[in-house]
Amino acid sequence: MAATNENPIILYDIPSKLESKAWSVNMWKTRLLLNYRGLGIEPSGLNPDGSGRPYYTCPSIIDPTAPKLTTVTESTAIAQYLEDAYPDVQPRVFPEGTREAQLEFIKDISAIIYWPAIKLFLPQAPKIILDPRGSEYFEQSRALYFGRPLQGICPAGSEERKEAWEELKAVLDKIAEIYDKNPEGDGEYFTGSAISYVDIWLATFFVWSKVPCDRDPDLGAQCVWDVIEKLNDGRWARFMRKFDNYLQVL
């Protein structure tokens, strides 16, 4: 029995003050996947607050339709669980023989794309996205990670920001080269001629980059995506159009 709107999979997410409510790249990986595969979702919010209460990791899902109640945590583990638990539900995102290559791509690109991206648009995110309690916890925990306050990371016009942009552009050039090697995809798909999990993973990175950011006035941008969508001859804007029907937030 597959999950439906009447008997949905419960998705634990981090709520936000944004109109769309959804914002976190990791939560979007699961939300977009469930939307694309047509599996019903019931969102449930967990607010990061550093309270010391029982620890939860987002995204997490509870699948009430499995033979027994099943809980799965972490976006890639969730994607593989859904692929294996619902083999007859189309479309699938790991075509036969591609799972290992897809997971290897995600591992390799994750190691080089998130660091410049985090520096470019994460520092402003807490105050824009989270409520005061969540924002305070987020800023304190990330300041410990970076060894300095978030607001001092990659300020407008800094050399650090210019370097982060160059790093991000180089990674996107690399991804474009890899996509161009797929003879069936016309540069639009990682493998074959349909959306795979890598495509969803990349799309959620671009959705994440739409978090408001006012640190690039010299580029005429109100968010990092405003710059990305023009890179590589506009291919990322074209890439995202295929997801227009799957970005709804319930």
Short mmCIF file of C-alpha atoms in Angstrom, two decimals:
data_model
loop_
_atom_site.label_atom_id
_atom_site.label_comp_id
_atom_site.label_asym_id
_atom_site.label_seq_id
_atom_site.Cartn_x
_atom_site.Cartn_y
_atom_site.Cartn_z
CA MET A 1 0.00 0.00 0.00
CA ALA A 2 1.49 3.33 -1.06
CA ALA A 3 1.23 6.53 0.94
CA THR A 4 -1.63 8.80 -0.16
CA ASN A 5 -3.05 12.17 0.83
CA GLU A 6 -5.50 10.26 3.04
CA ASN A 7 -2.73 8.15 4.63
CA PRO A 8 0.39 10.31 4.18
CA ILE A 9 4.03 9.99 5.07
CA ILE A 10 4.82 12.34 7.96
CA LEU A 11 7.74 14.65 7.16
CA TYR A 12 9.51 16.41 10.03
CA ASP A 13 10.73 19.80 8.83
CA ILE A 14 12.18 23.01 10.29
CA PRO A 15 9.56 25.77 9.96
CA SER A 16 10.38 29.29 8.88
CA LYS A 17 8.97 32.80 8.66
CA LEU A 18 9.18 32.73 4.84
CA GLU A 19 5.92 32.73 2.91
CA SER A 20 6.71 29.27 1.53
CA LYS A 21 7.56 27.99 5.07
CA ALA A 22 10.11 25.52 3.66
CA TRP A 23 13.73 26.67 3.39
CA SER A 24 16.33 24.09 4.49
CA VAL A 25 18.20 22.38 1.68
CA ASN A 26 18.14 18.99 3.42
CA MET A 27 14.40 19.12 4.07
CA TRP A 28 13.77 20.21 0.48
CA LYS A 29 15.54 17.07 -0.76
CA THR A 30 12.87 14.92 0.85
CA ARG A 31 9.93 17.26 0.23
CA LEU A 32 10.70 17.59 -3.50
CA LEU A 33 11.26 13.84 -3.81
CA LEU A 34 7.89 13.04 -2.20
CA ASN A 35 6.16 15.61 -4.41
CA TYR A 36 7.80 14.24 -7.55
CA ARG A 37 6.91 10.64 -6.78
CA GLY A 38 3.35 11.57 -5.83
CA LEU A 39 3.55 10.20 -2.31
CA GLY A 40 1.30 11.96 0.21
CA ILE A 41 2.96 14.25 2.78
CA GLU A 42 1.89 15.51 6.19
CA PRO A 43 4.44 18.10 7.35
CA SER A 44 5.29 18.50 11.02
CA GLY A 45 7.59 21.24 12.32
CA LEU A 46 10.52 20.90 14.71
CA ASN A 47 12.16 24.13 15.84
CA PRO A 48 15.92 24.09 16.66
CA ASP A 49 16.30 25.71 20.08
CA GLY A 50 19.23 24.12 21.92
CA SER A 51 16.93 23.27 24.82
CA GLY A 52 18.63 19.98 25.62
CA ARG A 53 15.42 18.05 25.06
CA PRO A 54 15.50 14.77 23.05
CA TYR A 55 17.53 15.17 19.85
CA TYR A 56 15.92 14.95 16.43
CA THR A 57 17.49 15.15 12.99
CA CYS A 58 15.66 16.69 10.06
CA PRO A 59 14.58 15.53 7.65
CA SER A 60 12.97 12.49 9.20
CA ILE A 61 9.89 10.63 8.00
CA ILE A 62 7.42 8.26 9.52
CA ASP A 63 5.82 5.91 7.01
CA PRO A 64 2.51 4.60 8.40
CA THR A 65 1.79 2.49 5.30
CA ALA A 66 4.72 0.08 5.67
CA PRO A 67 4.04 -3.40 7.12
CA LYS A 68 5.01 -1.82 10.43
CA LEU A 69 5.43 1.83 11.36
CA THR A 70 8.79 2.87 9.85
CA THR A 71 10.98 5.84 10.74
CA VAL A 72 13.84 6.93 8.46
CA THR A 73 16.26 9.82 8.98
CA GLU A 74 18.63 11.69 6.58
CA SER A 75 17.66 12.73 3.08
CA THR A 76 19.68 10.22 1.03
CA ALA A 77 18.66 7.33 3.29
CA ILE A 78 15.04 8.43 2.90
CA ALA A 79 15.37 8.53 -0.90
CA GLN A 80 16.75 5.00 -0.97
CA TYR A 81 14.11 3.75 1.45
CA LEU A 82 11.29 5.16 -0.70
CA GLU A 83 12.83 3.69 -3.86
CA ASP A 84 12.99 0.23 -2.30
CA ALA A 85 9.72 0.39 -0.33
CA TYR A 86 7.67 1.61 -3.32
CA PRO A 87 9.21 -0.10 -6.39
CA ASP A 88 5.90 0.03 -8.29
CA VAL A 89 5.27 3.73 -7.75
CA GLN A 90 6.39 5.72 -10.78
CA PRO A 91 8.42 7.74 -11.42
CA ARG A 92 11.46 6.26 -9.74
CA VAL A 93 14.67 8.23 -9.20
CA PHE A 94 17.34 5.53 -9.22
CA PRO A 95 17.13 3.89 -12.65
CA GLU A 96 18.63 0.42 -12.72
CA GLY A 97 22.41 0.48 -12.51
CA THR A 98 22.69 4.19 -11.63
CA ARG A 99 22.38 4.27 -7.84
CA GLU A 100 26.10 3.92 -7.09
CA ALA A 101 27.06 6.59 -9.64
CA GLN A 102 24.41 8.98 -8.33
CA LEU A 103 25.49 8.59 -4.71
CA GLU A 104 29.14 9.01 -5.67
CA PHE A 105 28.36 12.24 -7.54
CA ILE A 106 26.48 13.62 -4.55
CA LYS A 107 29.32 12.71 -2.19
CA ASP A 108 31.98 14.31 -4.41
CA ILE A 109 30.06 17.51 -5.22
CA SER A 110 28.80 17.96 -1.65
CA ALA A 111 32.42 18.15 -0.53
CA ILE A 112 33.06 21.23 -2.67
CA ILE A 113 29.77 23.06 -3.24
CA TYR A 114 28.36 23.59 0.24
CA TRP A 115 31.30 25.45 1.78
CA PRO A 116 31.24 28.48 -0.57
CA ALA A 117 27.45 28.42 -0.64
CA ILE A 118 27.17 28.45 3.15
CA LYS A 119 29.47 31.45 3.35
CA LEU A 120 27.53 33.32 0.66
CA PHE A 121 23.99 33.11 2.02
CA LEU A 122 23.85 31.39 5.40
CA PRO A 123 25.03 34.31 7.64
CA GLN A 124 21.80 36.26 7.15
CA ALA A 125 19.50 33.26 7.17
CA PRO A 126 18.65 32.94 10.90
CA LYS A 127 17.16 36.41 11.39
CA ILE A 128 15.29 36.24 8.07
CA ILE A 129 14.02 32.69 8.39
CA LEU A 130 13.73 31.54 12.00
CA ASP A 131 11.78 32.74 15.02
CA PRO A 132 13.80 34.41 17.81
CA ARG A 133 14.43 31.19 19.74
CA GLY A 134 15.50 29.24 16.68
CA SER A 135 17.57 32.15 15.37
CA GLU A 136 19.47 32.52 18.64
CA TYR A 137 20.32 28.81 18.74
CA PHE A 138 21.29 28.76 15.06
CA GLU A 139 23.60 31.76 15.38
CA GLN A 140 25.27 30.47 18.54
CA SER A 141 25.85 26.95 17.22
CA ARG A 142 27.19 28.13 13.83
CA ALA A 143 29.42 30.76 15.44
CA LEU A 144 31.05 27.95 17.40
CA TYR A 145 31.53 26.00 14.16
CA PHE A 146 33.04 28.94 12.24
CA GLY A 147 34.94 30.38 15.19
CA ARG A 148 33.41 33.83 14.63
CA PRO A 149 29.97 35.49 14.55
CA LEU A 150 27.88 34.70 11.49
CA GLN A 151 27.41 38.35 10.60
CA GLY A 152 31.15 38.71 10.07
CA ILE A 153 31.32 35.98 7.41
CA CYS A 154 31.53 37.05 3.76
CA PRO A 155 30.30 40.64 4.14
CA ALA A 156 29.39 42.64 1.04
CA GLY A 157 32.39 43.75 -1.00
CA SER A 158 34.90 41.63 0.92
CA GLU A 159 37.69 39.60 -0.65
CA GLU A 160 36.28 36.57 1.16
CA ARG A 161 32.98 37.00 -0.67
CA LYS A 162 34.68 37.36 -4.05
CA GLU A 163 36.62 34.15 -3.40
CA ALA A 164 33.47 32.29 -2.35
CA TRP A 165 31.75 33.33 -5.58
CA GLU A 166 34.71 32.11 -7.64
CA GLU A 167 34.65 28.76 -5.82
CA LEU A 168 30.92 28.33 -6.40
CA LYS A 169 31.16 29.25 -10.08
CA ALA A 170 33.97 26.70 -10.56
CA VAL A 171 31.82 23.95 -9.01
CA LEU A 172 28.86 24.82 -11.24
CA ASP A 173 31.17 24.71 -14.27
CA LYS A 174 32.24 21.21 -13.19
CA ILE A 175 28.62 20.07 -12.79
CA ALA A 176 27.78 21.44 -16.24
CA GLU A 177 30.64 19.43 -17.76
CA ILE A 178 29.39 16.25 -16.08
CA TYR A 179 25.80 16.82 -17.23
CA ASP A 180 27.00 17.41 -20.79
CA LYS A 181 28.49 13.90 -20.84
CA ASN A 182 25.02 12.32 -20.68
CA PRO A 183 24.15 11.76 -24.37
CA GLU A 184 20.44 11.27 -23.66
CA GLY A 185 19.91 14.25 -21.37
CA ASP A 186 20.66 17.20 -23.64
CA GLY A 187 22.45 18.78 -20.69
CA GLU A 188 19.26 18.72 -18.60
CA TYR A 189 19.54 15.39 -16.77
CA PHE A 190 22.29 13.61 -14.87
CA THR A 191 21.35 10.22 -16.30
CA GLY A 192 18.91 9.18 -19.02
CA SER A 193 16.20 11.59 -20.10
CA ALA A 194 14.13 11.84 -16.93
CA ILE A 195 14.56 13.28 -13.45
CA SER A 196 16.84 11.26 -11.19
CA TYR A 197 17.78 11.73 -7.54
CA VAL A 198 20.87 13.76 -8.48
CA ASP A 199 18.64 16.19 -10.39
CA ILE A 200 16.42 16.55 -7.31
CA TRP A 201 19.48 17.01 -5.11
CA LEU A 202 20.81 19.77 -7.37
CA ALA A 203 17.41 21.45 -7.69
CA THR A 204 17.10 21.69 -3.91
CA PHE A 205 20.47 23.41 -3.76
CA PHE A 206 19.13 26.04 -6.15
CA VAL A 207 15.89 26.40 -4.14
CA TRP A 208 18.04 26.93 -1.04
CA SER A 209 19.97 29.68 -2.81
CA LYS A 210 16.76 31.73 -3.06
CA VAL A 211 16.93 32.66 0.62
CA PRO A 212 16.93 36.51 0.68
CA CYS A 213 20.40 38.05 0.88
CA ASP A 214 21.43 41.70 0.48
CA ARG A 215 25.20 41.20 0.35
CA ASP A 216 25.63 41.38 -3.43
CA PRO A 217 24.36 44.86 -4.38
CA ASP A 218 27.21 45.18 -6.87
CA LEU A 219 25.72 42.21 -8.73
CA GLY A 220 22.17 43.57 -8.60
CA ALA A 221 21.07 40.49 -6.65
CA GLN A 222 18.54 40.06 -3.85
CA CYS A 223 19.56 36.45 -3.33
CA VAL A 224 22.34 34.14 -4.51
CA TRP A 225 20.00 32.52 -7.04
CA ASP A 226 19.68 35.84 -8.87
CA VAL A 227 23.30 35.38 -9.91
CA ILE A 228 23.29 31.60 -10.35
CA GLU A 229 20.37 31.61 -12.79
CA LYS A 230 22.43 33.68 -15.23
CA LEU A 231 25.58 31.54 -15.03
CA ASN A 232 26.56 28.95 -17.64
CA ASP A 233 24.45 30.71 -20.28
CA GLY A 234 21.31 30.46 -18.19
CA ARG A 235 21.27 26.67 -18.09
CA TRP A 236 20.37 26.49 -14.37
CA ALA A 237 17.25 28.59 -14.90
CA ARG A 238 16.26 26.21 -17.72
CA PHE A 239 17.13 23.23 -15.51
CA MET A 240 14.79 24.42 -12.76
CA ARG A 241 11.75 24.78 -15.02
CA LYS A 242 11.19 21.04 -15.01
CA PHE A 243 10.51 21.23 -11.26
CA ASP A 244 7.85 23.94 -11.39
CA ASN A 245 5.05 21.46 -10.67
CA TYR A 246 6.79 19.86 -7.69
CA LEU A 247 7.79 22.81 -5.51
CA GLN A 248 4.47 23.25 -3.73
CA VAL A 249 4.54 23.30 0.07
CA LEU A 250 1.52 21.89 1.87
#
